[in-house]
PDB file of C-alpha atoms and ligand atoms in Angstrom:
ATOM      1  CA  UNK L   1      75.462  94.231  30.082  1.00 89.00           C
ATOM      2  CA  UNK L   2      72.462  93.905  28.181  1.00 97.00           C
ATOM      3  CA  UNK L   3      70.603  96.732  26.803  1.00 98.00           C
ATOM      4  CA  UNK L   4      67.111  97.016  26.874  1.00 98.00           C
ATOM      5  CA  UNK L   5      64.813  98.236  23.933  1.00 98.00           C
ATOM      6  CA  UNK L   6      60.904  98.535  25.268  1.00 98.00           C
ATOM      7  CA  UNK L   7      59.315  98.426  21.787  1.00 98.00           C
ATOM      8  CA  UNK L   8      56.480 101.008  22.157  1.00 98.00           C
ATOM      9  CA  UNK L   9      55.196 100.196  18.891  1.00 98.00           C
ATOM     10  CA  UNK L  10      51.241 100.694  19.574  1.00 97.00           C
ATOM     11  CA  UNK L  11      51.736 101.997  23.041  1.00 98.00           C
ATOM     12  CA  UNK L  12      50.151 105.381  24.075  1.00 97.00           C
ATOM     13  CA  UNK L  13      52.195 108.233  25.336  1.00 98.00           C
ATOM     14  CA  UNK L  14      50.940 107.789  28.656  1.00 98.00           C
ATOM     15  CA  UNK L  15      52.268 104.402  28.752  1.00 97.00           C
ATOM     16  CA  UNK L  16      56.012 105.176  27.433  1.00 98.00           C
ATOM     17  CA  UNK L  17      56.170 107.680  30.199  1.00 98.00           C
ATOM     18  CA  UNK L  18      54.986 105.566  32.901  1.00 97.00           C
ATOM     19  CA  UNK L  19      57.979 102.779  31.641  1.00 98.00           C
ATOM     20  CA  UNK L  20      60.571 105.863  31.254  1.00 98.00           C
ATOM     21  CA  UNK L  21      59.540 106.888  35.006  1.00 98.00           C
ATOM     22  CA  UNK L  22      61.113 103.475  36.113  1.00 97.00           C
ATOM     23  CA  UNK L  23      64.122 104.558  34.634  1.00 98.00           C
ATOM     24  CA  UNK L  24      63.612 102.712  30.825  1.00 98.00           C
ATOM     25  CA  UNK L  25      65.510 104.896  28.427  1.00 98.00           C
ATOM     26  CA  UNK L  26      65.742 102.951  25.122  1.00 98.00           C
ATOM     27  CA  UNK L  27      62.801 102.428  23.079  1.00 99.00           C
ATOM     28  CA  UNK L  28      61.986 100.849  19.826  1.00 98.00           C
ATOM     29  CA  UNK L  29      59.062 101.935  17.162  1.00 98.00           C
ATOM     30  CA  UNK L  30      58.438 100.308  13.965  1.00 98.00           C
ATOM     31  CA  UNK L  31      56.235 102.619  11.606  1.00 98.00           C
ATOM     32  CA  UNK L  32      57.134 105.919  10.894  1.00 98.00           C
ATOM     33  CA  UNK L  33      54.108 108.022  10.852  1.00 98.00           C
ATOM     34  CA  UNK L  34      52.933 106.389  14.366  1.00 98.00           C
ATOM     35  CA  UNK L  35      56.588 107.218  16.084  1.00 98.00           C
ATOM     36  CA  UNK L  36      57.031 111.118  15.025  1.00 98.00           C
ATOM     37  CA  UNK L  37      54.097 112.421  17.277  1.00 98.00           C
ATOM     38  CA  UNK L  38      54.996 110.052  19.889  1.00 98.00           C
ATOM     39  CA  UNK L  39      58.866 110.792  19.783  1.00 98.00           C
ATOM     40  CA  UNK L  40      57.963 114.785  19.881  1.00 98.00           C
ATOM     41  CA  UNK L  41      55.429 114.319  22.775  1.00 98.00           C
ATOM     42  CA  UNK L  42      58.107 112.963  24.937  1.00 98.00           C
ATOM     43  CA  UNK L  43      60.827 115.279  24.043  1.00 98.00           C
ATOM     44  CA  UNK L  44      61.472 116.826  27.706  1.00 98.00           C
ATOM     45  CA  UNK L  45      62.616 112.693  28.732  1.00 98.00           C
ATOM     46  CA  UNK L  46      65.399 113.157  26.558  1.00 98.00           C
ATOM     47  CA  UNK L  47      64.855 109.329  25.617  1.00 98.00           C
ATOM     48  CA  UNK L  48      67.304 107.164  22.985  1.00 98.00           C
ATOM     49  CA  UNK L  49      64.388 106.219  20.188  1.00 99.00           C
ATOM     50  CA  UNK L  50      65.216 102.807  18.125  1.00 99.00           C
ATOM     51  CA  UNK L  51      64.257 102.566  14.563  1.00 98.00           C
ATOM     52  CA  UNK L  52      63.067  98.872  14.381  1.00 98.00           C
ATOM     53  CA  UNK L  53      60.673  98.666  11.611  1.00 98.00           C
ATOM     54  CA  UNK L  54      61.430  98.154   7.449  1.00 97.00           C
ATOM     55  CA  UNK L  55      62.947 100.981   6.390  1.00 97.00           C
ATOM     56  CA  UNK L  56      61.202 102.562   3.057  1.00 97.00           C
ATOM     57  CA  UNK L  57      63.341 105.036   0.853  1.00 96.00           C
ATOM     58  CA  UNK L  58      60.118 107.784   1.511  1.00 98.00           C
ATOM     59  CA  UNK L  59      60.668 107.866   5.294  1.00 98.00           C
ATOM     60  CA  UNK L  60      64.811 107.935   5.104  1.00 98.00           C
ATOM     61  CA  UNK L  61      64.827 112.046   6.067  1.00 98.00           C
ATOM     62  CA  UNK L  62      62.302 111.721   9.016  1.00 98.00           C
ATOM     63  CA  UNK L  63      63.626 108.593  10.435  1.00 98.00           C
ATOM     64  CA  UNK L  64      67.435 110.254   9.863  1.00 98.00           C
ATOM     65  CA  UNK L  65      66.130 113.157  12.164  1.00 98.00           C
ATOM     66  CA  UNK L  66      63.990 111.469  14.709  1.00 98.00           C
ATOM     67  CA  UNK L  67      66.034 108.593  15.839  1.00 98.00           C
ATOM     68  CA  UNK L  68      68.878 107.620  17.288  1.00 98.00           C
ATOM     69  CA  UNK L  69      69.290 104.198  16.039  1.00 99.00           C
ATOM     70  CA  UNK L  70      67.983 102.390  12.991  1.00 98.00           C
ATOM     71  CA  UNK L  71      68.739  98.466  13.396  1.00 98.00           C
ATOM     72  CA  UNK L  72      67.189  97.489  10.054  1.00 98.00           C
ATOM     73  CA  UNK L  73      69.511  98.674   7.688  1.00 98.00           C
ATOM     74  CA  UNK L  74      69.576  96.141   4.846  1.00 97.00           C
ATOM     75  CA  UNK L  75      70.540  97.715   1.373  1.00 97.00           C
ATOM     76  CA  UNK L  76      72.798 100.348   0.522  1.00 97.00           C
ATOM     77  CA  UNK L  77      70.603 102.994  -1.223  1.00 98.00           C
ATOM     78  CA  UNK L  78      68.882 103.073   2.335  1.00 98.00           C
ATOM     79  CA  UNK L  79      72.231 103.357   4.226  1.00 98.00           C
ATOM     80  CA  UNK L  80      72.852 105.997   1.850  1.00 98.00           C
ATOM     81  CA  UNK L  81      70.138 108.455   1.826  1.00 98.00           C
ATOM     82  CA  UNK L  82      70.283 108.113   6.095  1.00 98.00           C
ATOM     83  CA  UNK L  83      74.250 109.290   6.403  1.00 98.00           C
ATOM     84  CA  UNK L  84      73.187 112.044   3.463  1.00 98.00           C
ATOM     85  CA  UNK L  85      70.124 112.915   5.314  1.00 98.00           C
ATOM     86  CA  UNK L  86      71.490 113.129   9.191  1.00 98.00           C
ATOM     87  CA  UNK L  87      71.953 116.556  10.106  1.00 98.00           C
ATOM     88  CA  UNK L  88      75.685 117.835  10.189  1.00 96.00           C
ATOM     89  CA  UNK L  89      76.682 118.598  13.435  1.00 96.00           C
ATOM     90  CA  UNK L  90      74.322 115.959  15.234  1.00 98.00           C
ATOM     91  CA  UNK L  91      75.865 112.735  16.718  1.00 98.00           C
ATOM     92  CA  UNK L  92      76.262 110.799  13.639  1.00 98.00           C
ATOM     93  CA  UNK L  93      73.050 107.804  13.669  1.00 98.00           C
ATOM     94  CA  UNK L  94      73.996 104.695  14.910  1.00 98.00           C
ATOM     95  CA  UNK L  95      72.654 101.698  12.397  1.00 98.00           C
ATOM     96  CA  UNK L  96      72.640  98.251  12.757  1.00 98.00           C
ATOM     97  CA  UNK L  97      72.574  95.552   9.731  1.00 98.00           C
ATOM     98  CA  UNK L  98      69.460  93.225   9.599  1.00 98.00           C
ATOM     99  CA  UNK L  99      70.357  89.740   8.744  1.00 98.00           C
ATOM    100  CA  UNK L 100      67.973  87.568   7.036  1.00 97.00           C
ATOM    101  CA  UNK L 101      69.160  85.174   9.321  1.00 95.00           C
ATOM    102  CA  UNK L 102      66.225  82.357   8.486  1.00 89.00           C
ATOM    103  CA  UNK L 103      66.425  82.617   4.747  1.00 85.00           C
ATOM    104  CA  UNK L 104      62.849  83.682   4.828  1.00 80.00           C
ATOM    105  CA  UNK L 105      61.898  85.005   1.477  1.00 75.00           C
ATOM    106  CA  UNK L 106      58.742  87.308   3.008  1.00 73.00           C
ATOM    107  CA  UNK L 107      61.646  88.959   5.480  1.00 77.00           C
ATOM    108  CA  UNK L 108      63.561  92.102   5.399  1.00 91.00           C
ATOM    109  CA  UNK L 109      67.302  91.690   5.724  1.00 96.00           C
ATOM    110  CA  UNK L 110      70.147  91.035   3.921  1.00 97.00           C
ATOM    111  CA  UNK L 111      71.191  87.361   2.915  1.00 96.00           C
ATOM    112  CA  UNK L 112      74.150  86.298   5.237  1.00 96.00           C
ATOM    113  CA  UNK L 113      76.860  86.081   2.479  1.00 96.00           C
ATOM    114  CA  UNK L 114      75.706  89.616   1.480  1.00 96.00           C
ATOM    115  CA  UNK L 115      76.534  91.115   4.989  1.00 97.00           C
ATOM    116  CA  UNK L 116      80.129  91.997   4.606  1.00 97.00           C
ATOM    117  CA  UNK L 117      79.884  94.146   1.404  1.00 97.00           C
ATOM    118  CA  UNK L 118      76.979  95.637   2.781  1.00 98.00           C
ATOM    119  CA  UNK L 119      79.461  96.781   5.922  1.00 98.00           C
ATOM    120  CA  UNK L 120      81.924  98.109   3.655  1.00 98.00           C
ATOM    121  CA  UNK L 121      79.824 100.119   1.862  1.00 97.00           C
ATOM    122  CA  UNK L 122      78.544 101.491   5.304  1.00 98.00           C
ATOM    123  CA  UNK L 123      81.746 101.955   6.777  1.00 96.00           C
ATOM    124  CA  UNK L 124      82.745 104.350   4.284  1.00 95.00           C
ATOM    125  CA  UNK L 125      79.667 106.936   4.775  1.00 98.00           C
ATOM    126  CA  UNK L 126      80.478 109.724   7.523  1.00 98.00           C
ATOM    127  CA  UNK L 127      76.982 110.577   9.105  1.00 98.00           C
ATOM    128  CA  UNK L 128      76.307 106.575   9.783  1.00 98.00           C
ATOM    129  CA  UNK L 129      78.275 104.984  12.973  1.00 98.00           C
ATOM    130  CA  UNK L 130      78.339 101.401  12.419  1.00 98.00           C
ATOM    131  CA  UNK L 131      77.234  99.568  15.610  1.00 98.00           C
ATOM    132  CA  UNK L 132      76.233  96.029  14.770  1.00 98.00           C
ATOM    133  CA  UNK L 133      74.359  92.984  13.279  1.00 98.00           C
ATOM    134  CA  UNK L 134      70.238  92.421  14.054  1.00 98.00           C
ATOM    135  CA  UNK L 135      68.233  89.461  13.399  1.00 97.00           C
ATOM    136  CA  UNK L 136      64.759  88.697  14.086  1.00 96.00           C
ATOM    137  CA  UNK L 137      64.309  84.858  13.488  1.00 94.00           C
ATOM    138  CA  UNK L 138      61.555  82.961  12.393  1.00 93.00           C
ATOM    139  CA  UNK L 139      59.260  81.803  15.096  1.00 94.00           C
ATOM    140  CA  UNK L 140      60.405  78.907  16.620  1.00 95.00           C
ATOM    141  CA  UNK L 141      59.122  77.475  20.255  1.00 96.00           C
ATOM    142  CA  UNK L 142      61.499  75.274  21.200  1.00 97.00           C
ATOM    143  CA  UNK L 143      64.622  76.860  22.865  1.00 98.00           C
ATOM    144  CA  UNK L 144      67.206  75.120  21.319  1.00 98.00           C
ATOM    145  CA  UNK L 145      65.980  75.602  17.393  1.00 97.00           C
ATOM    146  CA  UNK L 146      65.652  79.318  18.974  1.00 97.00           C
ATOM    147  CA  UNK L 147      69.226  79.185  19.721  1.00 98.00           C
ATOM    148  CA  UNK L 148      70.269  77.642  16.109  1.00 97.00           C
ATOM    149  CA  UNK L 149      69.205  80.612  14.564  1.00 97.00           C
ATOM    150  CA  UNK L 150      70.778  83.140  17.163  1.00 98.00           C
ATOM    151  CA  UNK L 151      74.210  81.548  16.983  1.00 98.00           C
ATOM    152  CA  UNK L 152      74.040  81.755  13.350  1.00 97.00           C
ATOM    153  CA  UNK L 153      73.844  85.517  13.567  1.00 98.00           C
ATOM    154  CA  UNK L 154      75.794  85.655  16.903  1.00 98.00           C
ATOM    155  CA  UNK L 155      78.817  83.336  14.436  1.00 98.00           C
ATOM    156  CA  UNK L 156      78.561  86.110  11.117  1.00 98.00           C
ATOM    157  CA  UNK L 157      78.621  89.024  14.118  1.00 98.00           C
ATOM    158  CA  UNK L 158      81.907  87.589  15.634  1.00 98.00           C
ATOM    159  CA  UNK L 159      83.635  86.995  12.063  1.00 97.00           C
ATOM    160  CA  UNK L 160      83.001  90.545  11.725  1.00 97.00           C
ATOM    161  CA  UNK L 161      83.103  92.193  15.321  1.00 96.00           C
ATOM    162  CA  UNK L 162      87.022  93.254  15.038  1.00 95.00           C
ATOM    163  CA  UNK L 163      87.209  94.640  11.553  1.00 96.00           C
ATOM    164  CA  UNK L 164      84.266  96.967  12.040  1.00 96.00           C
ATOM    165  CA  UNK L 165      84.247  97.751  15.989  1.00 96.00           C
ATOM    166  CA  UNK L 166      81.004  96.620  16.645  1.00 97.00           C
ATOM    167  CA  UNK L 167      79.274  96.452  20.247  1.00 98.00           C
ATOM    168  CA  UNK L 168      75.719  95.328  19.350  1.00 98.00           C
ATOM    169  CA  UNK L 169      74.532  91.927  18.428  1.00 98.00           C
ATOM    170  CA  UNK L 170      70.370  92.949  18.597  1.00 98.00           C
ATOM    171  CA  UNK L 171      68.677  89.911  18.614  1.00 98.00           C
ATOM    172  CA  UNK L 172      65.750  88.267  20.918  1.00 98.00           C
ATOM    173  CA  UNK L 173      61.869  89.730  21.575  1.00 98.00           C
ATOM    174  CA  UNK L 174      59.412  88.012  24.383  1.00 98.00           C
ATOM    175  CA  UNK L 175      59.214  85.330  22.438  1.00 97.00           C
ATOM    176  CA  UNK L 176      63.096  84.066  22.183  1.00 97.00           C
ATOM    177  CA  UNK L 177      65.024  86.129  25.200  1.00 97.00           C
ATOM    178  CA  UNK L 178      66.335  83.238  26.730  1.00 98.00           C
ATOM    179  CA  UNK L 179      67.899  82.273  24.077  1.00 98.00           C
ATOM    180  CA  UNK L 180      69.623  85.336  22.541  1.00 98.00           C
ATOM    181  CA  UNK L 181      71.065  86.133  25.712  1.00 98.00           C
ATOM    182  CA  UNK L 182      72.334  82.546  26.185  1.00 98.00           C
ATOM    183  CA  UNK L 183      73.916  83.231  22.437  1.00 98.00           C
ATOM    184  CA  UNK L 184      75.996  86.349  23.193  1.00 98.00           C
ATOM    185  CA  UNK L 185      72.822  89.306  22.598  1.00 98.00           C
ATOM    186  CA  UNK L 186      74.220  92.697  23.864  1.00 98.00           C
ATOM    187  CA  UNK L 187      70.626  94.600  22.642  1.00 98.00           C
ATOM    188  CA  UNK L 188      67.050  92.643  23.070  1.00 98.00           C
ATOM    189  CA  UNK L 189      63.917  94.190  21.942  1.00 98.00           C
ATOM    190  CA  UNK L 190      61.084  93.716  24.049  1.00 98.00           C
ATOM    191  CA  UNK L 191      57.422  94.384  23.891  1.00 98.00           C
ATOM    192  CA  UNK L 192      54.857  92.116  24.806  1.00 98.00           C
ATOM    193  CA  UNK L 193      56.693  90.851  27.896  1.00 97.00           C
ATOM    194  CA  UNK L 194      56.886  94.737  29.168  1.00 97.00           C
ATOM    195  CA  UNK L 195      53.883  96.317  28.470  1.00 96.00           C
ATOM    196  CA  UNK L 196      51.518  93.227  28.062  1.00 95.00           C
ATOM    197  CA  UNK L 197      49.414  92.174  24.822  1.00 94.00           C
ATOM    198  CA  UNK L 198      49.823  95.488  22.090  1.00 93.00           C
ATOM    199  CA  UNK L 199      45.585  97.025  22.049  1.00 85.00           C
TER     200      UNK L 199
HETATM  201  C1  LIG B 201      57.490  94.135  17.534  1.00 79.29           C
HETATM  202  C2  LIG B 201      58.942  93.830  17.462  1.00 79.29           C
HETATM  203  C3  LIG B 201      59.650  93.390  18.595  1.00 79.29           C
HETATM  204  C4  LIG B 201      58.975  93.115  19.936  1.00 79.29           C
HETATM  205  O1  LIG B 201      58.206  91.977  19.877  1.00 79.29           O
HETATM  206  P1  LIG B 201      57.496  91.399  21.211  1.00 79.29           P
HETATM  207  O2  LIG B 201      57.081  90.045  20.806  1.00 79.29           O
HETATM  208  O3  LIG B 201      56.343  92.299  21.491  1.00 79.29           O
HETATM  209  O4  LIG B 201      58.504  91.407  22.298  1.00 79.29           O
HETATM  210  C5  LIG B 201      61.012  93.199  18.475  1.00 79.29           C
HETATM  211  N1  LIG B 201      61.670  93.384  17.310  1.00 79.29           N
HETATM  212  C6  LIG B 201      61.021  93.793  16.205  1.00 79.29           C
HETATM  213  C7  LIG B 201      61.789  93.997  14.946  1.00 79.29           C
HETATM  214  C8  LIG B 201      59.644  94.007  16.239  1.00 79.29           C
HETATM  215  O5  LIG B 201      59.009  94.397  15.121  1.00 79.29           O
END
């Protein structure tokens, strides 16, 4: 099974709910201050709301409160301020670890011999629930160096899958689908192909 993230991300309201009509439950938003109004609006769905964006240290409480997930968890000062900031007595927030999995100096995530401290550290904080390992690769258009770079995440995810418990490998949007789920992706994030070009 596969679960599917519609990333909302520039979507209006009216939009989300048509999609959550269909029976879409999970979606993804990347900024903050465009996701709170949004996430309130559509409070009587009782949707599953993905954090998906970079997280900044500012936004830790509001994300911590709003979401459900946060897949781009990539330093330990933000992992952190989220298990201090989730409300005791809530389901604890389920975070995934972004890998840099390209070695792309412009991208968020941590560098792929950094990961396993990074999961210790996390393991030990009591508001976070550790779920799993999240990638988004360089653009690439042919399917095979598309599949290089999700088997290198999909190979740090299964070195670590036992130890921690994990159930997510996130990895794949529009653009490289085929080839996440042909490398072992139990979460995709998809936009584009769901809701059409963002406005
Ligand atoms: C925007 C975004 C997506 C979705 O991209 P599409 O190309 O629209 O499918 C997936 N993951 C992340 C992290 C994103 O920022």
């Amino acid at each position: 099974m596969v679960r599917l993230v519609a990333v909302s991300k520039t979507q209006p309201v009216e939009r989300i709910r048509l999609l959550a009509a269909l029976g879409q439950r999970d979606f993804g938003e990347n900024y903050v201050r465009e996701a709170l109004p949004k996430i309130e609006a559509l409070r009587d769905l009782n949707l599953t709301w993905h954090f998906i964006g970079r997280v900044q240290s500012n936004k830790t409480a509001e994300i911590a409160r709003a979401f459900d997930w946060v897949h781009t968890v990539d330093r330990d000062r933000i992992a952190r301020r989220l298990s201090e900031q989730r409300p005791a007595g809530w389901a604890p927030l389920n975070v995934c670890v972004q890998v840099n999995i390209s070695g792309e100096t412009s991208k968020s995530g941590v560098a792929p011999d950094a990961v396993e401290p990074l999961l210790e550290a996390i393991a030990g904080l009591p508001r976070l629930r550790l779920r799993g390992l999240m990638a988004l690769p360089a653009p690439e258009t042919a399917l095979e160096r598309q599949r290089q770079a999700c088997r290198a995440l999909a190979q740090i995810y299964a070195r670590c899958r036992e130890r921690h418990g994990f159930d997510t490998l996130s990895m794949g949007t529009s653009a490289d689908l085929q080839a996440a789920i042909l490398e072992g992706a139990t979460c995709v994030r998809i936009g584009t192909a769901l809701f059409g070009p963002r406005p």
